[in-house]
Tab-separated table of C-alpha atoms in Angstrom:
chain	number	residue	atom	x	y	z
B	1	MET	CA	98.299	125.505	97.534
B	2	THR	CA	99.304	123.911	94.247
B	3	ASN	CA	100.763	125.843	91.346
B	4	ASN	CA	97.659	125.216	89.250
B	5	ARG	CA	95.236	127.274	91.296
B	6	HIS	CA	95.153	130.007	88.644
B	7	ASN	CA	93.126	127.557	86.530
B	8	GLY	CA	90.344	127.528	89.148
B	9	ILE	CA	89.302	125.109	91.859
B	10	PHE	CA	87.529	122.870	89.355
B	11	TYR	CA	90.629	122.388	87.210
B	12	GLY	CA	91.186	118.637	86.833
B	13	VAL	CA	88.012	117.744	88.751
B	14	ASP	CA	86.201	114.687	87.382
B	15	GLY	CA	82.987	116.222	86.059
B	16	TRP	CA	81.132	112.908	85.777
B	17	THR	CA	81.687	112.181	89.469
B	18	VAL	CA	80.374	115.604	90.461
B	19	LEU	CA	77.357	115.186	88.147
B	20	LEU	CA	76.531	111.783	89.663
B	21	TYR	CA	76.825	113.279	93.147
B	22	VAL	CA	74.466	116.152	92.282
B	23	LEU	CA	71.894	113.798	90.715
B	24	ILE	CA	71.902	111.448	93.728
B	25	VAL	CA	71.591	114.343	96.190
B	26	ALA	CA	68.727	115.785	94.138
B	27	ALA	CA	66.985	112.398	94.083
B	28	GLY	CA	67.431	112.178	97.846
B	29	TRP	CA	65.945	115.626	98.433
B	30	ILE	CA	62.917	114.855	96.247
B	31	SER	CA	62.389	111.603	98.189
B	32	ILE	CA	62.706	113.367	101.552
B	33	THR	CA	60.253	116.011	100.372
B	34	SER	CA	57.735	113.372	99.414
B	35	ALA	CA	58.252	111.381	102.619
B	36	SER	CA	57.817	114.372	104.933
B	37	TYR	CA	55.447	116.625	102.958
B	38	ASP	CA	52.318	117.734	104.804
B	39	ASP	CA	49.859	119.670	102.651
B	40	SER	CA	47.917	120.734	105.742
B	41	ALA	CA	50.892	122.639	107.181
B	42	ALA	CA	50.473	126.405	107.407
B	43	ASP	CA	53.924	127.335	106.104
B	44	LEU	CA	55.342	124.870	103.609
B	45	LEU	CA	58.648	126.757	103.413
B	46	SER	CA	59.267	126.681	107.151
B	47	PHE	CA	62.556	125.148	108.300
B	48	SER	CA	60.567	122.984	110.685
B	49	HIS	CA	60.001	120.638	107.737
B	50	PHE	CA	62.559	117.930	107.053
B	51	TYR	CA	62.839	118.799	103.362
B	52	MET	CA	63.689	122.429	104.158
B	53	LYS	CA	66.248	121.372	106.761
B	54	GLN	CA	67.782	118.975	104.234
B	55	LEU	CA	68.005	121.828	101.722
B	56	MET	CA	70.063	123.720	104.284
B	57	TRP	CA	72.282	120.669	104.832
B	58	ILE	CA	72.778	120.364	101.070
B	59	GLY	CA	73.986	123.965	100.923
B	60	MET	CA	76.395	123.355	103.795
B	61	ALA	CA	77.614	120.137	102.152
B	62	TRP	CA	78.407	121.998	98.929
B	63	VAL	CA	80.333	124.623	100.891
B	64	ALA	CA	82.285	121.790	102.531
B	65	ALA	CA	82.971	120.300	99.085
B	66	ILE	CA	84.407	123.603	97.826
B	67	ILE	CA	86.631	123.914	100.903
B	68	VAL	CA	87.900	120.375	100.323
B	69	LEU	CA	88.745	121.249	96.708
B	70	LEU	CA	90.564	124.428	97.779
B	71	LEU	CA	92.957	122.573	100.070
B	72	ASP	CA	96.234	121.254	98.723
B	73	GLU	CA	96.188	117.499	98.110
B	74	ARG	CA	99.273	117.122	100.355
B	75	PHE	CA	97.210	118.392	103.280
B	76	TYR	CA	95.253	115.136	103.448
B	77	HIS	CA	98.423	113.039	103.531
B	78	MET	CA	100.110	115.220	106.152
B	79	PHE	CA	97.125	115.439	108.489
B	80	ALA	CA	95.856	111.865	108.129
B	81	TYR	CA	97.153	110.797	111.547
B	82	PRO	CA	96.049	113.965	113.395
B	83	ALA	CA	92.604	113.579	111.807
B	84	TYR	CA	92.509	109.965	112.970
B	85	LEU	CA	93.402	110.917	116.536
B	86	GLY	CA	90.774	113.666	116.393
B	87	GLY	CA	88.181	111.168	115.183
B	88	ILE	CA	89.032	108.793	118.038
B	89	ALA	CA	88.777	111.676	120.527
B	90	LEU	CA	85.313	112.589	119.184
B	91	LEU	CA	84.138	108.984	119.491
B	92	VAL	CA	85.368	108.764	123.077
B	93	ALA	CA	83.756	112.123	123.904
B	94	ALA	CA	80.450	110.939	122.434
B	95	LEU	CA	80.699	107.740	124.478
B	96	LEU	CA	81.327	109.660	127.703
B	97	PHE	CA	79.268	112.819	127.244
B	98	GLY	CA	77.031	112.208	124.228
B	99	ARG	CA	73.285	111.886	124.019
B	100	GLU	CA	71.636	108.494	123.660
B	101	VAL	CA	69.384	108.169	120.610
B	102	ASN	CA	67.627	104.884	119.765
B	103	GLY	CA	69.797	103.053	122.274
B	104	ALA	CA	73.125	104.339	120.880
B	105	LYS	CA	75.149	106.866	122.856
B	106	ALA	CA	76.743	108.273	119.731
B	107	TRP	CA	75.428	111.811	119.311
B	108	PHE	CA	76.316	115.348	120.348
B	109	GLU	CA	73.337	117.627	120.834
B	110	PHE	CA	73.518	121.409	120.558
B	111	GLY	CA	70.011	122.711	121.058
B	112	SER	CA	67.969	121.276	118.188
B	113	LEU	CA	71.132	120.306	116.274
B	114	ARG	CA	72.470	116.767	116.512
B	115	VAL	CA	75.859	115.646	115.234
B	116	GLN	CA	76.965	112.018	114.928
B	117	PRO	CA	80.795	111.928	115.111
B	118	VAL	CA	81.028	108.369	113.797
B	119	GLU	CA	80.258	109.657	110.297
B	120	PHE	CA	83.377	111.841	110.411
B	121	ALA	CA	85.397	109.095	112.114
B	122	LYS	CA	84.916	107.020	108.939
B	123	ILE	CA	86.720	109.731	106.968
B	124	ALA	CA	89.547	109.874	109.509
B	125	THR	CA	89.913	106.080	109.516
B	126	ALA	CA	90.016	105.976	105.700
B	127	LEU	CA	92.746	108.642	105.655
B	128	ALA	CA	94.770	106.866	108.350
B	129	LEU	CA	94.445	103.521	106.594
B	130	ALA	CA	95.601	105.083	103.320
B	131	ARG	CA	98.563	106.673	105.130
B	132	VAL	CA	99.608	103.416	106.827
B	133	MET	CA	99.312	101.330	103.665
B	134	SER	CA	101.106	103.896	101.512
B	135	GLU	CA	104.268	103.870	103.618
B	136	TYR	CA	107.330	102.948	101.552
B	137	SER	CA	108.160	99.807	103.564
B	138	PHE	CA	104.575	98.528	103.871
B	139	SER	CA	103.849	95.005	102.641
B	140	ILE	CA	100.333	93.594	102.560
B	141	ASN	CA	101.661	90.083	103.147
B	142	ARG	CA	103.780	90.908	106.212
B	143	ALA	CA	102.153	89.998	109.528
B	144	GLY	CA	103.489	93.069	111.330
B	145	ASP	CA	102.105	95.458	108.722
B	146	LEU	CA	98.731	93.720	108.747
B	147	MET	CA	98.715	94.156	112.511
B	148	LYS	CA	99.101	97.923	112.016
B	149	VAL	CA	96.118	97.889	109.675
B	150	ALA	CA	94.104	95.875	112.192
B	151	VAL	CA	94.900	98.377	114.954
B	152	VAL	CA	93.835	101.351	112.799
B	153	ILE	CA	90.495	99.681	112.039
B	154	CYS	CA	89.788	98.011	115.390
B	155	ILE	CA	90.304	101.009	117.707
B	156	PRO	CA	87.366	103.039	116.308
B	157	LEU	CA	85.395	99.821	115.795
B	158	PHE	CA	85.725	98.926	119.494
B	159	ILE	CA	84.636	102.403	120.615
B	160	ILE	CA	81.655	102.402	118.234
B	161	ILE	CA	80.536	99.027	119.563
B	162	LEU	CA	80.780	100.408	123.113
B	163	GLN	CA	78.502	103.229	121.950
B	164	ASN	CA	76.019	100.504	121.016
B	165	ASP	CA	76.080	101.689	117.402
B	166	THR	CA	76.966	98.287	115.981
B	167	GLY	CA	75.632	99.024	112.496
B	168	SER	CA	78.004	101.971	111.993
B	169	GLY	CA	80.898	99.932	113.374
B	170	ILE	CA	80.338	97.082	110.954
B	171	VAL	CA	80.871	99.554	108.085
B	172	LEU	CA	84.593	99.547	108.937
B	173	GLY	CA	84.632	95.875	107.974
B	174	SER	CA	84.240	97.020	104.366
B	175	PHE	CA	87.954	97.900	104.397
B	176	LEU	CA	88.619	94.190	103.834
B	177	PHE	CA	87.767	94.955	100.201
B	178	VAL	CA	90.607	97.520	100.179
B	179	LEU	CA	93.068	94.960	101.526
B	180	TYR	CA	92.003	92.537	98.804
B	181	ARG	CA	92.461	95.173	96.088
B	182	GLU	CA	95.918	95.901	97.460
B	183	GLY	CA	97.000	92.279	97.110
B	184	LEU	CA	95.936	90.442	100.257
B	185	ASN	CA	95.701	86.736	99.500
B	186	LYS	CA	92.114	85.806	98.675
B	187	TRP	CA	92.423	82.644	100.744
B	188	LEU	CA	92.922	84.874	103.767
B	189	CYS	CA	90.005	87.152	102.898
B	190	ILE	CA	87.592	84.225	102.640
B	191	PRO	CA	88.195	82.878	106.178
B	192	VAL	CA	87.865	86.401	107.572
B	193	LEU	CA	84.389	86.617	106.030
B	194	LEU	CA	83.508	83.118	107.234
B	195	ILE	CA	84.674	83.880	110.766
B	196	ALA	CA	82.679	87.127	110.731
B	197	ALA	CA	79.598	85.108	109.751
B	198	LEU	CA	80.476	82.622	112.497
B	199	PHE	CA	80.433	85.421	115.063
B	200	ILE	CA	76.913	86.409	114.006
B	201	VAL	CA	75.464	82.933	114.597
B	202	SER	CA	77.887	81.832	117.324
B	203	PHE	CA	75.279	82.142	120.074
B	204	LEU	CA	73.248	79.447	118.272
B	205	LEU	CA	76.095	76.914	118.154
B	206	SER	CA	77.776	74.785	120.796
B	207	PRO	CA	81.372	75.553	121.843
B	208	MET	CA	82.491	72.277	120.258
B	209	THR	CA	80.917	73.154	116.898
B	210	LEU	CA	82.490	76.608	116.973
B	211	LEU	CA	85.959	75.263	117.784
B	212	VAL	CA	85.871	72.547	115.106
B	213	THR	CA	84.573	75.015	112.497
B	214	LEU	CA	87.265	77.537	113.381
B	215	ILE	CA	90.017	74.900	113.130
B	216	LEU	CA	88.760	73.701	109.761
B	217	VAL	CA	88.383	77.191	108.298
B	218	CYS	CA	91.841	78.402	109.338
B	219	THR	CA	93.696	75.171	108.463
B	220	LEU	CA	92.114	74.785	105.040
B	221	SER	CA	92.580	78.458	104.166
B	222	GLU	CA	96.271	78.229	105.083
B	223	ALA	CA	96.549	75.100	102.902
B	224	MET	CA	95.038	77.038	100.005
B	225	MET	CA	97.497	79.904	100.530
B	226	ASN	CA	100.614	77.712	100.529
B	227	GLY	CA	99.354	74.866	98.365
B	228	GLN	CA	100.493	72.170	100.813
B	229	TRP	CA	97.292	70.193	101.166
B	230	ARG	CA	98.769	66.856	102.186
B	231	SER	CA	100.823	68.113	105.121
B	232	ARG	CA	97.961	70.332	106.353
B	233	LEU	CA	95.464	67.482	106.234
B	234	VAL	CA	97.913	65.281	108.147
B	235	PHE	CA	98.310	68.074	110.698
B	236	LEU	CA	94.542	68.398	111.002
B	237	ALA	CA	94.095	64.658	111.485
B	238	ALA	CA	96.871	64.582	114.082
B	239	VAL	CA	95.185	67.303	116.126
B	240	MET	CA	91.827	65.542	116.053
B	241	LEU	CA	93.265	62.101	116.918
B	242	SER	CA	95.415	63.573	119.694
B	243	ALA	CA	92.329	65.180	121.203
B	244	ILE	CA	90.425	61.872	121.145
B	245	LEU	CA	93.362	59.975	122.678
B	246	LEU	CA	93.832	62.604	125.374
B	247	CYS	CA	90.141	62.411	126.230
B	248	LEU	CA	90.269	58.591	126.479
B	249	VAL	CA	93.425	58.593	128.592
B	250	MET	CA	92.022	61.181	130.997
B	251	ALA	CA	88.797	59.189	131.227
B	252	LEU	CA	90.836	56.226	132.473
B	253	ILE	CA	93.162	58.189	134.768
B	254	ALA	CA	90.798	60.828	136.166
B	255	PRO	CA	87.212	60.313	134.964
B	256	GLY	CA	85.185	63.472	134.444
B	257	THR	CA	88.115	65.906	134.536
B	258	LEU	CA	88.571	66.460	130.802
B	259	ASP	CA	85.791	66.110	128.223
B	260	LEU	CA	86.242	65.965	124.451
B	261	TYR	CA	85.827	69.731	123.980
B	262	HIS	CA	88.545	70.641	126.502
B	263	SER	CA	90.779	67.869	125.139
B	264	LEU	CA	90.471	69.353	121.636
B	265	LEU	CA	91.092	72.844	123.012
B	266	THR	CA	94.237	71.642	124.817
B	267	THR	CA	95.688	69.845	121.793
B	268	THR	CA	94.794	72.778	119.549
B	269	LEU	CA	96.702	75.241	121.737
B	270	ALA	CA	99.720	72.895	121.720
B	271	ALA	CA	99.410	72.645	117.920
B	272	VAL	CA	99.366	76.459	117.668
B	273	VAL	CA	102.710	76.615	119.498
B	274	PHE	CA	104.132	73.906	117.232
B	275	ALA	CA	102.872	75.700	114.109
B	276	ALA	CA	104.350	79.016	115.286
B	277	VAL	CA	107.786	77.416	115.781
B	278	TYR	CA	107.518	75.740	112.365
B	279	ALA	CA	106.514	79.014	110.682
B	280	TYR	CA	109.397	80.875	112.349
B	281	ARG	CA	111.990	78.290	111.290
B	282	SER	CA	110.580	78.059	107.759
B	283	ASN	CA	110.013	81.833	107.454
B	284	LEU	CA	106.365	81.395	106.380
B	285	ALA	CA	104.556	84.671	107.061
B	286	ASN	CA	101.206	83.316	105.891
B	287	ILE	CA	101.129	80.816	108.750
B	288	PHE	CA	101.768	83.601	111.273
B	289	ILE	CA	98.890	85.606	109.802
B	290	THR	CA	96.545	82.615	109.946
B	291	LEU	CA	97.639	81.792	113.501
B	292	GLY	CA	96.985	85.372	114.562
B	293	LEU	CA	93.525	85.196	113.008
B	294	PHE	CA	92.841	81.872	114.723
B	295	VAL	CA	94.047	82.920	118.183
B	296	GLY	CA	92.179	86.238	117.985
B	297	SER	CA	88.997	84.442	116.994
B	298	LEU	CA	89.505	81.818	119.708
B	299	VAL	CA	89.776	84.535	122.331
B	300	PHE	CA	86.839	86.538	121.021
B	301	LEU	CA	84.329	83.777	120.279
B	302	PRO	CA	83.582	82.946	123.936
B	303	THR	CA	82.565	86.579	124.455
B	304	THR	CA	79.861	86.541	121.782
B	305	ASP	CA	77.253	85.137	124.166
B	306	TYR	CA	78.020	87.936	126.603
B	307	ILE	CA	77.898	90.551	123.833
B	308	PHE	CA	74.601	89.222	122.511
B	309	ASN	CA	72.886	88.907	125.890
B	310	SER	CA	74.437	91.778	127.868
B	311	ILE	CA	75.651	94.478	125.461
B	312	LEU	CA	73.123	94.389	122.632
B	313	LYS	CA	69.766	95.983	123.376
B	314	GLN	CA	66.619	93.880	123.266
B	315	HIS	CA	65.500	95.333	119.929
B	316	GLN	CA	68.907	94.539	118.412
B	317	ARG	CA	68.723	90.944	119.636
B	318	ASP	CA	65.209	90.648	118.264
B	319	ARG	CA	66.291	91.976	114.873
B	320	ILE	CA	69.059	89.365	114.622
B	321	LEU	CA	66.770	86.532	115.732
B	322	SER	CA	64.085	87.700	113.323
B	323	PHE	CA	66.541	87.885	110.432
B	324	LEU	CA	67.719	84.342	111.191
B	325	GLY	CA	64.089	83.178	111.265
B	326	ILE	CA	64.174	82.140	114.920
B	327	ILE	CA	61.352	84.441	115.987
B	328	SER	CA	58.434	85.996	114.114
B	329	ASP	CA	56.804	89.212	115.274
B	330	PRO	CA	54.826	90.832	112.406
B	331	LEU	CA	53.468	93.649	114.569
B	332	GLY	CA	56.717	94.288	116.434
B	333	THR	CA	60.252	93.469	115.289
B	334	ASP	CA	59.222	92.560	111.732
B	335	TYR	CA	56.854	95.509	111.281
B	336	ASN	CA	59.360	97.909	109.699
B	337	VAL	CA	60.634	95.423	107.153
B	338	ASN	CA	57.161	94.097	106.298
B	339	GLN	CA	55.810	97.602	105.682
B	340	ALA	CA	58.930	98.483	103.684
B	341	LYS	CA	58.450	95.496	101.404
B	342	ILE	CA	54.757	96.318	100.977
B	343	ALA	CA	55.632	99.919	100.037
B	344	ILE	CA	58.306	98.921	97.515
B	345	GLY	CA	56.176	96.161	96.021
B	346	SER	CA	53.125	98.400	95.648
B	347	GLY	CA	55.092	100.733	93.379
B	348	ASN	CA	55.033	98.121	90.589
B	349	PHE	CA	56.976	99.143	87.451
B	350	TRP	CA	56.197	102.852	87.035
B	351	GLY	CA	55.406	103.853	90.638
B	352	LYS	CA	52.439	105.741	92.042
B	353	GLY	CA	53.865	109.191	91.332
B	354	PHE	CA	55.321	112.049	93.370
B	355	LEU	CA	53.463	112.561	96.697
B	356	GLU	CA	51.118	109.680	95.837
B	357	GLY	CA	52.677	106.929	97.924
B	358	THR	CA	50.005	105.739	100.356
B	359	GLN	CA	52.299	103.632	102.547
B	360	ILE	CA	54.611	106.607	102.886
B	361	LYS	CA	51.966	109.336	103.049
B	362	TYR	CA	49.934	107.712	105.817
B	363	GLY	CA	52.913	106.765	107.950
B	364	PHE	CA	52.866	102.982	107.653
B	365	VAL	CA	56.641	102.934	107.050
B	366	PRO	CA	58.646	104.150	110.079
B	367	GLU	CA	61.822	106.198	109.510
B	368	LYS	CA	60.591	106.820	105.962
B	369	HIS	CA	62.831	109.865	105.421
B	370	THR	CA	65.996	108.437	107.029
B	371	ASP	CA	66.993	104.760	107.046
B	372	PHE	CA	64.012	103.631	104.940
B	373	ILE	CA	64.188	106.387	102.323
B	374	PHE	CA	64.494	103.738	99.597
B	375	CYS	CA	60.875	102.757	100.316
B	376	THR	CA	59.782	106.165	99.056
B	377	VAL	CA	61.772	105.596	95.869
B	378	GLY	CA	60.250	102.149	95.373
B	379	GLU	CA	56.647	103.165	96.025
B	380	GLU	CA	56.522	106.469	94.161
B	381	TRP	CA	59.041	105.846	91.392
B	382	GLY	CA	58.482	102.112	91.011
B	383	PHE	CA	60.913	99.509	89.740
B	384	LEU	CA	62.149	101.836	87.016
B	385	GLY	CA	62.969	104.652	89.435
B	386	SER	CA	64.635	102.238	91.851
B	387	VAL	CA	66.848	100.919	89.066
B	388	VAL	CA	67.779	104.480	88.067
B	389	VAL	CA	68.761	105.399	91.643
B	390	LEU	CA	70.761	102.195	92.138
B	391	THR	CA	72.431	102.706	88.751
B	392	LEU	CA	73.525	106.217	89.755
B	393	LEU	CA	74.974	104.897	93.021
B	394	CYS	CA	76.744	102.012	91.260
B	395	LEU	CA	78.178	104.355	88.621
B	396	LEU	CA	79.526	106.613	91.377
B	397	ILE	CA	81.211	103.652	93.081
B	398	LEU	CA	82.667	102.443	89.773
B	399	ARG	CA	83.877	105.972	89.064
B	400	LEU	CA	85.690	105.977	92.405
B	401	MET	CA	87.331	102.664	91.510
B	402	ARG	CA	88.498	104.139	88.213
B	403	MET	CA	89.797	107.218	90.013
B	404	GLY	CA	91.738	104.949	92.351
B	405	GLU	CA	93.253	102.941	89.523
B	406	ARG	CA	94.631	106.024	87.769
B	407	GLN	CA	96.281	107.414	90.900
B	408	GLN	CA	100.043	107.655	90.674
B	409	GLU	CA	100.538	107.606	94.443
B	410	PRO	CA	99.418	104.698	96.651
B	411	PHE	CA	97.856	107.087	99.185
B	412	GLY	CA	95.321	108.395	96.669
B	413	ARG	CA	94.634	104.930	95.257
B	414	ILE	CA	93.982	103.358	98.654
B	415	TYR	CA	91.837	106.268	99.805
B	416	CYS	CA	89.637	106.053	96.689
B	417	TYR	CA	89.214	102.328	97.314
B	418	CYS	CA	88.233	103.086	100.923
B	419	VAL	CA	85.544	105.529	99.799
B	420	ALA	CA	84.209	103.046	97.238
B	421	ALA	CA	84.119	100.294	99.890
B	422	ILE	CA	82.246	102.461	102.413
B	423	LEU	CA	79.653	103.581	99.858
B	424	LEU	CA	79.178	100.055	98.517
B	425	PHE	CA	78.635	98.661	102.022
B	426	HIS	CA	76.111	101.369	102.883
B	427	VAL	CA	74.149	100.803	99.678
B	428	LEU	CA	74.094	97.007	100.029
B	429	VAL	CA	73.050	97.054	103.682
B	430	ASN	CA	70.521	99.902	103.446
B	431	VAL	CA	68.750	98.599	100.355
B	432	GLY	CA	69.108	95.024	101.607
B	433	MET	CA	67.385	95.757	104.909
B	434	THR	CA	64.435	97.473	103.198
B	435	ILE	CA	63.719	94.343	101.170
B	436	GLY	CA	64.461	91.855	103.965
B	437	LEU	CA	67.842	90.589	102.747
B	438	MET	CA	69.774	92.221	105.595
B	439	PRO	CA	68.986	92.763	109.283
B	440	VAL	CA	67.896	96.296	110.191
B	441	MET	CA	71.035	98.163	111.296
B	442	GLY	CA	70.180	101.847	111.071
B	443	ILE	CA	72.608	102.608	108.248
B	444	PRO	CA	71.707	105.580	105.978
B	445	LEU	CA	71.582	105.469	102.198
B	446	PRO	CA	74.506	107.667	101.033
B	447	PHE	CA	73.545	111.192	99.914
B	448	MET	CA	69.833	110.324	100.054
B	449	SER	CA	68.800	109.711	103.664
B	450	TYR	CA	67.849	112.739	105.735
B	451	GLY	CA	70.537	114.040	108.089
B	452	GLY	CA	73.168	116.740	108.149
B	453	SER	CA	75.942	114.642	109.702
B	454	SER	CA	75.716	111.865	107.123
B	455	LEU	CA	75.302	114.151	104.095
B	456	ILE	CA	78.175	116.476	104.997
B	457	ALA	CA	80.428	113.579	106.022
B	458	PHE	CA	79.708	111.611	102.830
B	459	THR	CA	80.317	114.766	100.784
B	460	ILE	CA	83.684	115.393	102.433
B	461	LEU	CA	84.572	111.713	102.085
B	462	LEU	CA	83.806	111.797	98.359
B	463	PHE	CA	85.360	115.147	97.506
B	464	ILE	CA	88.676	114.334	99.173
B	465	ALA	CA	88.891	111.523	96.621
B	466	VAL	CA	87.872	113.972	93.890
B	467	ARG	CA	90.589	116.393	95.029
B	468	LEU	CA	93.288	113.707	95.040
B	469	ASP	CA	92.171	112.604	91.578
B	470	ALA	CA	92.193	116.196	90.308
B	471	SER	CA	95.818	116.519	91.393
B	472	THR	CA	96.710	113.387	89.408
B	473	ARG	CA	94.923	114.666	86.309
B	474	GLN	CA	96.590	118.089	86.615
B	475	PHE	CA	99.993	116.403	86.807
B	476	SER	CA	99.228	114.249	83.749
B	477	VAL	CA	98.142	117.261	81.683
B	478	HIS	CA	101.236	119.308	82.575
B	479	LYS	CA	103.482	116.298	81.983
B	480	LEU	CA	102.146	116.091	78.453
């Protein structure tokens, strides 16, 4: 324990952050109450109702928050790696022995209680990432250190994808924002985002189109990083011309043995070896990082067809195809989103009022108290209420960014950025999917969607940041 405990557990705690948290949780409970209220039920205070269960989860979340505040801030630094290993173990256990819910084998079930370990694995991954990046010798622009970061993120991501809980796994991609805030070159962040988008639509493109796009993205981003446009464009032209010449020569020597795609692939692999030797002799770390990104993408891209057709469930494939506009199924795949948009739009400016939402009340919107809780906000509280809720969430994220910027230790700063990134991703995707701007992924709205696992995990995630910030503020006060 710290020496300042005689001042109470709330000494140094950012009151505005706690107030925002309480307001968002209260707004979530009111929305869950409205979404699940049944005036014909015999006992309205029975714990069989979702709003009563959520009230219990809120109480447990607040207990968890107090425990987090009681622990010494050094505890989170010391036990970051053990927590990470524990999170990985829980994910593996869920994969092997868990219960399958909505196609994802990602839950533990104890009687009527369900626990989703991935929510707690996010906390463990954020702590481990903060620990790795806060090491004294860590450099964001060193290829070896970036590889450590990639390993920390990709291990849980791979297990989550195996659980068929792709939406939760994609959340870990939000840590790219943390890398950018810590100084990762923006011209490396941009191709990562472009390649991620390329993966999503890769099953629609030919192998040749994918390869050419990947070469262009990685070569041009590396040129932007080092500012050597002329030499990189010459290199790019040499690769393309060599591929064409190789294809023509092989057509004369052994017709039909090597087409243009395989010629380009062959010359590209030779160019990768040449570039690696050049980067080593010139001591250019950025080229190594770009080459690693390119080779990793080149290896992974051919598997996207298999992932799409063999690993993803039919409803997941349909959601992606529907989002891309390839298929239209108003009464099937598109039903949830269409009803969600109708509910939000019918709220107009002021909303219909508490318990007056017809789309919600009569069950037109599926998952109205969980993933589509924002529909209840839009229909009953209208545009004004939706803006208020989104403002509260945005203020909380901005508060976390401010908390990170005033940290005196890199561990606390990076962890606060991780929390802000996770919350921002959840808000963007959840709200986006209810209004048709994002594919449906099954991602909860932080602190508002029904569920004990998500609420308690988000509370712990947030209050660890609050605890680290409180330690910084205590130190600043005593220093003065």
